[in-house]
Amino acid sequence: MPEFRFSPIGFLATPFRDRFGIPRQAQLAPHARGQLRLLRPYARPEAVRGLEAFSHVWLSFVFHRSADQWSPTVRPPRLGGNARVGVFASRSPFRPNPLGLSLVELLAIDTCDGVLLTFGGVDLLDGTPVLDIKPYIPFAESQAAARAGFVAGPPRQLAVEFSAQAAAQLSLHEQRWPDLAALLREVLAQDPRPAYAEDPLRQYGFRLYNLEIKWRCTATRAIVEAVLGPQDEVSS
């Protein structure tokens, strides 16, 4: 059997430093921005000539935190985390070859110093190796009559609230990240908890940029309790 070797064309920079908290599909959090600086020898303006005419692109990437961890069956969150389906009937990262495909919005192309691409609606971990970029072709790739199996529609949305402490902290950090509140609302509205989690008093945490987000969840609401920067974590 032949073996194939691939080299990343670049590494995607995103707000998501932990797998927990990442939107489970692309486009669910439009304010989740990602940037890809192409590596040599791919960082040439002619390599992206004409790409500006497309609004969306496919990113082929590597699940670099899940390599060598494949399983023939997986438990999709949409099925409550208990029912199993075959790995090839899922988008699980635990695959024989840890390859993924993500449809993102192309926001900007900067060729002043190499090639820097900016995307919206990303659902990938910071530092994800990207193998290829391909333009999205709506007439060929959007099928209105397609069946979606156990993924019947978008996930339910939670209302997102901020405690007084979190709101004050958020206003400080928004000086650096103006879209931070919008991004937090989009991420937490998807309810990133495991499907079996029900305790309304349990506090969860995940990293976004260099911030630690502390939050809890009721049946219908996600409540952000703290938005901690590095100095806050040291003093808390």
mmCIF file of C-alpha atoms in Angstrom:
data_model
loop_
_atom_site.group_PDB
_atom_site.id
_atom_site.type_symbol
_atom_site.label_atom_id
_atom_site.label_comp_id
_atom_site.label_asym_id
_atom_site.label_seq_id
_atom_site.Cartn_x
_atom_site.Cartn_y
_atom_site.Cartn_z
ATOM 1 C CA MET A 1 0.000 0.000 0.000
ATOM 2 C CA PRO A 2 1.423 3.424 -0.886
ATOM 3 C CA GLU A 3 1.971 5.984 1.851
ATOM 4 C CA PHE A 4 1.590 9.698 1.374
ATOM 5 C CA ARG A 5 3.395 12.554 3.081
ATOM 6 C CA PHE A 6 1.886 16.017 3.375
ATOM 7 C CA SER A 7 3.401 19.292 4.533
ATOM 8 C CA PRO A 8 1.284 22.110 5.999
ATOM 9 C CA ILE A 9 0.962 25.246 3.903
ATOM 10 C CA GLY A 10 0.541 27.168 7.176
ATOM 11 C CA PHE A 11 -0.804 27.043 10.721
ATOM 12 C CA LEU A 12 -4.122 28.668 11.551
ATOM 13 C CA ALA A 13 -4.212 31.207 14.385
ATOM 14 C CA THR A 14 -7.618 31.220 16.133
ATOM 15 C CA PRO A 15 -9.078 32.365 19.483
ATOM 16 C CA PHE A 16 -9.592 28.746 20.606
ATOM 17 C CA ARG A 17 -6.826 27.422 22.858
ATOM 18 C CA ASP A 18 -8.776 24.371 24.127
ATOM 19 C CA ARG A 19 -10.865 21.831 22.244
ATOM 20 C CA PHE A 20 -13.634 22.381 24.794
ATOM 21 C CA GLY A 21 -15.581 25.446 23.706
ATOM 22 C CA ILE A 22 -14.855 25.233 19.982
ATOM 23 C CA PRO A 23 -18.058 25.426 17.894
ATOM 24 C CA ARG A 24 -18.958 21.942 16.686
ATOM 25 C CA GLN A 25 -19.359 23.151 13.098
ATOM 26 C CA ALA A 26 -18.005 26.040 11.077
ATOM 27 C CA GLN A 27 -20.150 29.177 10.646
ATOM 28 C CA LEU A 28 -21.938 28.755 14.008
ATOM 29 C CA ALA A 29 -19.819 31.575 15.456
ATOM 30 C CA PRO A 30 -19.354 34.182 12.690
ATOM 31 C CA HIS A 31 -17.167 36.365 14.936
ATOM 32 C CA ALA A 32 -14.638 33.547 15.380
ATOM 33 C CA ARG A 33 -11.819 34.895 13.233
ATOM 34 C CA GLY A 34 -8.808 32.932 12.083
ATOM 35 C CA GLN A 35 -5.653 33.958 10.252
ATOM 36 C CA LEU A 36 -3.438 31.799 8.076
ATOM 37 C CA ARG A 37 0.019 33.009 7.071
ATOM 38 C CA LEU A 38 1.268 30.828 4.262
ATOM 39 C CA LEU A 39 4.680 29.253 4.647
ATOM 40 C CA ARG A 40 7.410 29.254 2.021
ATOM 41 C CA PRO A 41 7.393 28.296 -0.817
ATOM 42 C CA TYR A 42 3.595 28.785 -0.860
ATOM 43 C CA ALA A 43 3.662 32.384 0.401
ATOM 44 C CA ARG A 44 3.543 33.902 -3.070
ATOM 45 C CA PRO A 45 0.865 36.377 -4.232
ATOM 46 C CA GLU A 46 0.351 34.447 -7.459
ATOM 47 C CA ALA A 47 -0.687 31.375 -5.424
ATOM 48 C CA VAL A 48 -3.864 33.203 -4.299
ATOM 49 C CA ARG A 49 -4.487 35.164 -7.501
ATOM 50 C CA GLY A 50 -8.234 35.155 -8.168
ATOM 51 C CA LEU A 51 -9.162 33.854 -4.717
ATOM 52 C CA GLU A 52 -10.638 37.242 -3.774
ATOM 53 C CA ALA A 53 -13.560 36.518 -6.126
ATOM 54 C CA PHE A 54 -14.822 33.771 -3.769
ATOM 55 C CA SER A 55 -16.691 34.484 -0.543
ATOM 56 C CA HIS A 56 -16.047 31.093 1.117
ATOM 57 C CA VAL A 57 -13.319 28.472 0.988
ATOM 58 C CA TRP A 58 -12.741 24.917 2.164
ATOM 59 C CA LEU A 59 -9.818 24.362 4.529
ATOM 60 C CA SER A 60 -8.282 20.890 4.528
ATOM 61 C CA PHE A 61 -6.569 20.443 7.892
ATOM 62 C CA VAL A 62 -5.081 17.983 10.373
ATOM 63 C CA PHE A 63 -6.643 17.091 13.736
ATOM 64 C CA HIS A 64 -3.177 17.432 15.257
ATOM 65 C CA ARG A 65 -4.318 16.744 18.842
ATOM 66 C CA SER A 66 -6.050 13.495 17.842
ATOM 67 C CA ALA A 67 -3.421 11.750 15.724
ATOM 68 C CA ASP A 68 -3.077 7.970 16.307
ATOM 69 C CA GLN A 69 -6.294 7.904 18.374
ATOM 70 C CA TRP A 70 -8.774 6.529 15.852
ATOM 71 C CA SER A 71 -11.815 4.459 16.816
ATOM 72 C CA PRO A 72 -14.191 2.465 14.551
ATOM 73 C CA THR A 73 -17.207 3.869 16.416
ATOM 74 C CA VAL A 74 -17.757 7.218 18.115
ATOM 75 C CA ARG A 75 -20.426 8.902 20.267
ATOM 76 C CA PRO A 76 -21.644 12.089 18.547
ATOM 77 C CA PRO A 77 -22.793 14.886 20.895
ATOM 78 C CA ARG A 78 -25.971 15.209 18.816
ATOM 79 C CA LEU A 79 -27.010 11.719 19.963
ATOM 80 C CA GLY A 80 -26.607 12.579 23.630
ATOM 81 C CA GLY A 81 -23.085 11.219 23.986
ATOM 82 C CA ASN A 82 -24.308 7.646 24.499
ATOM 83 C CA ALA A 83 -25.366 6.187 21.137
ATOM 84 C CA ARG A 84 -22.562 5.042 18.866
ATOM 85 C CA VAL A 85 -22.218 5.371 15.099
ATOM 86 C CA GLY A 86 -19.419 4.410 12.749
ATOM 87 C CA VAL A 87 -16.567 6.871 12.528
ATOM 88 C CA PHE A 88 -17.288 7.351 8.821
ATOM 89 C CA ALA A 89 -20.862 8.406 9.681
ATOM 90 C CA SER A 90 -19.495 11.217 11.853
ATOM 91 C CA ARG A 91 -17.193 14.210 11.825
ATOM 92 C CA SER A 92 -15.272 12.985 14.850
ATOM 93 C CA PRO A 93 -11.565 13.910 15.005
ATOM 94 C CA PHE A 94 -10.711 10.311 15.967
ATOM 95 C CA ARG A 95 -10.240 9.053 12.421
ATOM 96 C CA PRO A 96 -7.893 6.553 10.716
ATOM 97 C CA ASN A 97 -6.276 9.548 9.035
ATOM 98 C CA PRO A 98 -6.788 12.672 11.167
ATOM 99 C CA LEU A 99 -7.977 14.861 8.289
ATOM 100 C CA GLY A 100 -10.731 17.453 8.502
ATOM 101 C CA LEU A 101 -12.613 19.786 6.175
ATOM 102 C CA SER A 102 -14.035 23.135 7.236
ATOM 103 C CA LEU A 103 -16.051 25.699 5.266
ATOM 104 C CA VAL A 104 -15.127 29.249 6.319
ATOM 105 C CA GLU A 105 -15.797 32.759 5.087
ATOM 106 C CA LEU A 106 -12.901 34.490 3.345
ATOM 107 C CA LEU A 107 -12.692 37.986 4.829
ATOM 108 C CA ALA A 108 -9.372 39.356 3.603
ATOM 109 C CA ILE A 109 -6.247 38.591 1.598
ATOM 110 C CA ASP A 110 -3.073 40.522 2.420
ATOM 111 C CA THR A 111 -0.083 40.063 0.092
ATOM 112 C CA CYS A 112 2.009 43.001 1.313
ATOM 113 C CA ASP A 113 4.421 40.696 3.153
ATOM 114 C CA GLY A 114 3.970 37.118 1.965
ATOM 115 C CA VAL A 115 0.358 35.921 2.097
ATOM 116 C CA LEU A 116 -1.957 36.393 5.082
ATOM 117 C CA LEU A 117 -5.542 35.154 4.828
ATOM 118 C CA THR A 118 -8.288 36.102 7.301
ATOM 119 C CA PHE A 119 -11.346 33.876 7.762
ATOM 120 C CA GLY A 120 -14.641 34.161 9.633
ATOM 121 C CA GLY A 121 -16.721 31.448 11.273
ATOM 122 C CA VAL A 122 -13.766 29.186 12.075
ATOM 123 C CA ASP A 123 -14.217 26.074 14.207
ATOM 124 C CA LEU A 124 -10.574 25.046 14.585
ATOM 125 C CA LEU A 125 -8.032 24.936 17.386
ATOM 126 C CA ASP A 126 -5.273 27.534 17.486
ATOM 127 C CA GLY A 127 -2.209 26.170 15.694
ATOM 128 C CA THR A 128 -4.142 23.783 13.424
ATOM 129 C CA PRO A 129 -1.990 22.657 10.462
ATOM 130 C CA VAL A 130 -3.695 23.534 7.172
ATOM 131 C CA LEU A 131 -2.906 21.336 4.178
ATOM 132 C CA ASP A 132 -4.891 22.984 1.400
ATOM 133 C CA ILE A 133 -7.377 25.709 0.453
ATOM 134 C CA LYS A 134 -10.087 25.251 -2.162
ATOM 135 C CA PRO A 135 -12.806 27.703 -3.226
ATOM 136 C CA TYR A 136 -16.409 26.877 -2.365
ATOM 137 C CA ILE A 137 -18.644 26.448 -5.443
ATOM 138 C CA PRO A 138 -22.302 26.981 -4.413
ATOM 139 C CA PHE A 139 -24.074 25.402 -7.412
ATOM 140 C CA ALA A 140 -22.112 22.167 -7.078
ATOM 141 C CA GLU A 141 -21.699 21.916 -3.315
ATOM 142 C CA SER A 142 -24.987 23.204 -1.877
ATOM 143 C CA GLN A 143 -27.644 20.492 -2.139
ATOM 144 C CA ALA A 144 -31.035 21.642 -0.828
ATOM 145 C CA ALA A 145 -32.509 18.134 -0.905
ATOM 146 C CA ALA A 146 -29.591 16.435 0.848
ATOM 147 C CA ARG A 147 -30.319 14.240 3.902
ATOM 148 C CA ALA A 148 -28.395 15.000 7.094
ATOM 149 C CA GLY A 149 -28.887 11.762 9.055
ATOM 150 C CA PHE A 150 -28.965 12.301 12.806
ATOM 151 C CA VAL A 151 -27.960 15.978 12.360
ATOM 152 C CA ALA A 152 -31.482 17.214 11.712
ATOM 153 C CA GLY A 153 -30.771 20.936 12.006
ATOM 154 C CA PRO A 154 -28.757 23.557 13.870
ATOM 155 C CA PRO A 155 -28.318 23.035 17.614
ATOM 156 C CA ARG A 156 -30.687 24.661 20.070
ATOM 157 C CA GLN A 157 -29.670 28.121 21.228
ATOM 158 C CA LEU A 158 -29.169 29.184 24.837
ATOM 159 C CA ALA A 159 -29.654 32.720 26.051
ATOM 160 C CA VAL A 160 -26.291 34.137 27.198
ATOM 161 C CA GLU A 161 -25.964 36.447 30.194
ATOM 162 C CA PHE A 162 -23.013 38.096 31.951
ATOM 163 C CA SER A 163 -22.655 38.562 35.698
ATOM 164 C CA ALA A 164 -21.789 42.062 36.905
ATOM 165 C CA GLN A 165 -18.197 40.945 37.481
ATOM 166 C CA ALA A 166 -17.920 39.366 34.036
ATOM 167 C CA ALA A 167 -19.430 42.427 32.344
ATOM 168 C CA ALA A 168 -16.887 44.714 34.006
ATOM 169 C CA GLN A 169 -14.012 42.435 33.063
ATOM 170 C CA LEU A 170 -15.359 42.095 29.535
ATOM 171 C CA SER A 171 -15.388 45.860 28.989
ATOM 172 C CA LEU A 172 -11.664 45.971 29.791
ATOM 173 C CA HIS A 173 -10.721 43.127 27.455
ATOM 174 C CA GLU A 174 -12.878 44.472 24.629
ATOM 175 C CA GLN A 175 -10.319 47.255 24.222
ATOM 176 C CA ARG A 176 -8.064 44.590 22.708
ATOM 177 C CA TRP A 177 -10.733 42.293 21.212
ATOM 178 C CA PRO A 178 -13.735 44.465 20.177
ATOM 179 C CA ASP A 179 -15.798 41.445 19.107
ATOM 180 C CA LEU A 180 -15.214 39.510 22.330
ATOM 181 C CA ALA A 181 -18.773 39.813 23.678
ATOM 182 C CA ALA A 182 -20.297 38.790 20.340
ATOM 183 C CA LEU A 183 -17.932 35.817 20.070
ATOM 184 C CA LEU A 184 -18.709 34.647 23.604
ATOM 185 C CA ARG A 185 -22.442 34.849 22.933
ATOM 186 C CA GLU A 186 -22.084 32.829 19.727
ATOM 187 C CA VAL A 187 -19.900 30.159 21.347
ATOM 188 C CA LEU A 188 -21.925 29.700 24.527
ATOM 189 C CA ALA A 189 -25.298 29.852 22.789
ATOM 190 C CA GLN A 190 -24.354 26.493 21.214
ATOM 191 C CA ASP A 191 -24.020 24.898 24.693
ATOM 192 C CA PRO A 192 -20.527 23.351 24.448
ATOM 193 C CA ARG A 193 -21.064 21.138 27.519
ATOM 194 C CA PRO A 194 -21.067 17.349 27.204
ATOM 195 C CA ALA A 195 -24.559 16.098 26.404
ATOM 196 C CA TYR A 196 -24.890 14.385 29.788
ATOM 197 C CA ALA A 197 -24.049 17.515 31.826
ATOM 198 C CA GLU A 198 -27.087 18.783 33.759
ATOM 199 C CA ASP A 199 -25.805 20.342 37.015
ATOM 200 C CA PRO A 200 -26.786 24.058 36.978
ATOM 201 C CA LEU A 201 -24.306 24.842 39.759
ATOM 202 C CA ARG A 202 -21.265 23.326 38.105
ATOM 203 C CA GLN A 203 -18.802 25.885 36.792
ATOM 204 C CA TYR A 204 -17.051 25.275 33.487
ATOM 205 C CA GLY A 205 -14.012 26.949 32.009
ATOM 206 C CA PHE A 206 -12.244 27.259 28.681
ATOM 207 C CA ARG A 207 -9.553 29.459 27.187
ATOM 208 C CA LEU A 208 -10.311 32.057 24.549
ATOM 209 C CA TYR A 209 -7.331 34.081 23.299
ATOM 210 C CA ASN A 210 -5.283 34.405 26.509
ATOM 211 C CA LEU A 211 -8.409 34.647 28.670
ATOM 212 C CA GLU A 212 -9.992 32.111 30.971
ATOM 213 C CA ILE A 213 -13.783 32.093 30.640
ATOM 214 C CA LYS A 214 -15.725 30.839 33.685
ATOM 215 C CA TRP A 215 -19.393 30.028 33.135
ATOM 216 C CA ARG A 216 -22.274 27.804 34.170
ATOM 217 C CA CYS A 217 -25.447 26.680 32.513
ATOM 218 C CA THR A 218 -29.114 26.257 33.391
ATOM 219 C CA ALA A 219 -31.682 24.531 31.191
ATOM 220 C CA THR A 220 -32.072 27.585 28.946
ATOM 221 C CA ARG A 221 -29.262 30.022 29.842
ATOM 222 C CA ALA A 222 -25.480 30.201 29.798
ATOM 223 C CA ILE A 223 -24.210 32.581 32.494
ATOM 224 C CA VAL A 224 -20.689 33.980 32.183
ATOM 225 C CA GLU A 225 -19.326 34.487 35.688
ATOM 226 C CA ALA A 226 -15.783 35.681 34.970
ATOM 227 C CA VAL A 227 -13.558 36.746 32.069
ATOM 228 C CA LEU A 228 -10.070 36.430 33.499
ATOM 229 C CA GLY A 229 -6.819 37.688 32.005
ATOM 230 C CA PRO A 230 -3.404 36.313 33.041
ATOM 231 C CA GLN A 231 -3.027 38.838 35.870
ATOM 232 C CA ASP A 232 -6.517 38.095 37.162
ATOM 233 C CA GLU A 233 -5.723 34.368 37.303
ATOM 234 C CA VAL A 234 -2.578 35.005 39.305
ATOM 235 C CA SER A 235 -4.364 37.213 41.831
ATOM 236 C CA SER A 236 -7.555 35.127 42.125
#
